[in-house]
Amino acid sequence: QVQLVESGGGLVQAGGSLRLSCAASGRTFSNYAMGWFRQAPGKEREFVGVISWSGSRTYYKDSVRGRFSISRDNAKNTVYLQMNSLKPEDTAVYYCAAGQNYRATMDYDYDYWGQGTQVTVSS
């Protein structure tokens, strides 16, 4: 089992930045690729990005590439989502997830999930 806890969400104006954190406990964190997903009201959960076990490779949804950046610190069992140039359409609950495939973009490819953290971007 891997337990994941997200933090860092909040209210920010358009154009601003936030950094989300996801702290992991349980099984060896560095064995897992870590993904970020989000779910806006009335919409399905969607893939945002993923980072490989070592942190050397990342992959992003087109609409966030260049604005969002994922990093991880395996010594601290934590993965981060740095979000810059935020837009109102980025408003959602953001989830981190642990899985085996660093290129996985579907939620069913991930084994463990956090509870989510709300990000609200005002215009």
XYZ file of C-alpha atoms in Angstrom:
123
model
C 0.000 0.000 0.000
C 1.021 3.554 -0.685
C -0.669 6.422 1.082
C -0.676 9.777 -0.701
C -1.550 13.174 0.757
C -1.747 16.294 -1.402
C -1.327 19.831 -0.114
C -0.740 23.335 -1.400
C -4.016 24.071 -3.091
C -5.826 27.350 -2.712
C -7.212 30.427 -4.398
C -5.013 32.347 -6.827
C -5.570 35.025 -9.433
C -5.146 34.300 -13.111
C -1.509 34.535 -14.069
C -0.371 33.471 -10.630
C 1.453 30.382 -9.436
C 0.941 27.549 -6.987
C 3.023 24.559 -6.007
C 1.250 21.398 -4.998
C 2.951 18.719 -2.967
C 2.126 15.055 -2.637
C 3.665 13.214 0.292
C 3.871 9.446 0.107
C 4.206 6.787 2.764
C 4.136 3.015 2.743
C 5.862 1.088 0.000
C 9.038 2.344 -1.624
C 8.154 5.654 -3.228
C 10.959 5.492 -5.774
C 9.476 2.333 -7.287
C 6.538 4.274 -8.664
C 5.889 6.710 -11.436
C 3.847 9.591 -10.069
C 1.035 11.191 -11.971
C -1.080 14.268 -11.453
C -4.733 14.406 -12.476
C -7.454 16.982 -12.037
C -11.227 17.063 -12.001
C -13.241 20.196 -12.629
C -16.889 20.482 -11.542
C -19.140 18.516 -13.847
C -16.235 17.051 -15.787
C -14.376 13.782 -15.814
C -11.009 13.451 -14.171
C -8.213 14.181 -16.623
C -4.508 13.538 -16.847
C -2.183 16.489 -16.182
C 1.297 14.995 -16.162
C 3.551 12.225 -14.930
C 7.122 11.804 -13.761
C 9.227 8.657 -13.955
C 10.609 6.727 -11.000
C 13.958 8.510 -11.098
C 12.555 11.889 -12.034
C 14.523 11.990 -15.272
C 11.478 11.903 -17.534
C 8.229 13.812 -17.528
C 5.200 13.930 -19.781
C 2.406 16.510 -19.810
C -1.036 17.187 -21.150
C -0.750 19.591 -24.081
C -2.693 22.397 -22.441
C -0.333 22.603 -19.446
C 2.998 21.905 -21.141
C 5.295 24.865 -20.621
C 3.238 26.169 -17.677
C 3.293 23.196 -15.297
C 6.310 21.271 -14.113
C 6.526 18.050 -12.118
C 9.486 17.162 -9.945
C 10.148 14.679 -7.183
C 12.417 14.247 -4.197
C 12.736 10.548 -3.482
C 14.635 11.222 -0.266
C 11.578 13.082 1.022
C 9.015 10.759 -0.601
C 7.406 13.788 -2.189
C 6.352 14.795 -5.678
C 5.588 18.368 -6.678
C 3.451 20.084 -9.268
C 4.602 23.613 -9.987
C 1.857 25.531 -11.756
C 2.649 28.868 -13.383
C 0.611 31.244 -15.529
C -2.554 29.789 -14.097
C -5.816 30.227 -15.963
C -9.424 30.021 -14.737
C -9.807 26.790 -16.699
C -7.159 25.220 -14.463
C -9.668 25.347 -11.604
C -10.159 21.787 -10.352
C -9.438 19.316 -7.615
C -5.921 18.047 -8.203
C -4.949 14.475 -7.377
C -1.631 12.697 -7.278
C -1.420 9.011 -8.081
C 1.200 6.255 -8.036
C 1.602 3.733 -10.824
C 4.020 1.522 -12.698
C 4.116 3.164 -16.113
C 5.710 6.587 -16.440
C 3.841 7.200 -19.719
C 0.424 6.251 -18.362
C -2.249 8.868 -18.962
C -5.378 6.973 -17.919
C -6.551 6.878 -14.330
C -7.034 3.108 -14.413
C -3.278 2.731 -14.938
C -2.623 4.058 -11.443
C -2.784 1.971 -8.311
C -2.909 4.500 -5.480
C -4.556 7.905 -5.143
C -4.543 10.846 -2.804
C -7.656 12.596 -1.563
C -7.158 15.683 -3.725
C -6.563 19.369 -3.139
C -8.678 22.209 -4.500
C -7.167 24.775 -6.833
C -9.286 27.780 -7.735
C -8.099 30.363 -10.248
C -10.042 33.613 -10.324
C -10.250 35.803 -13.421
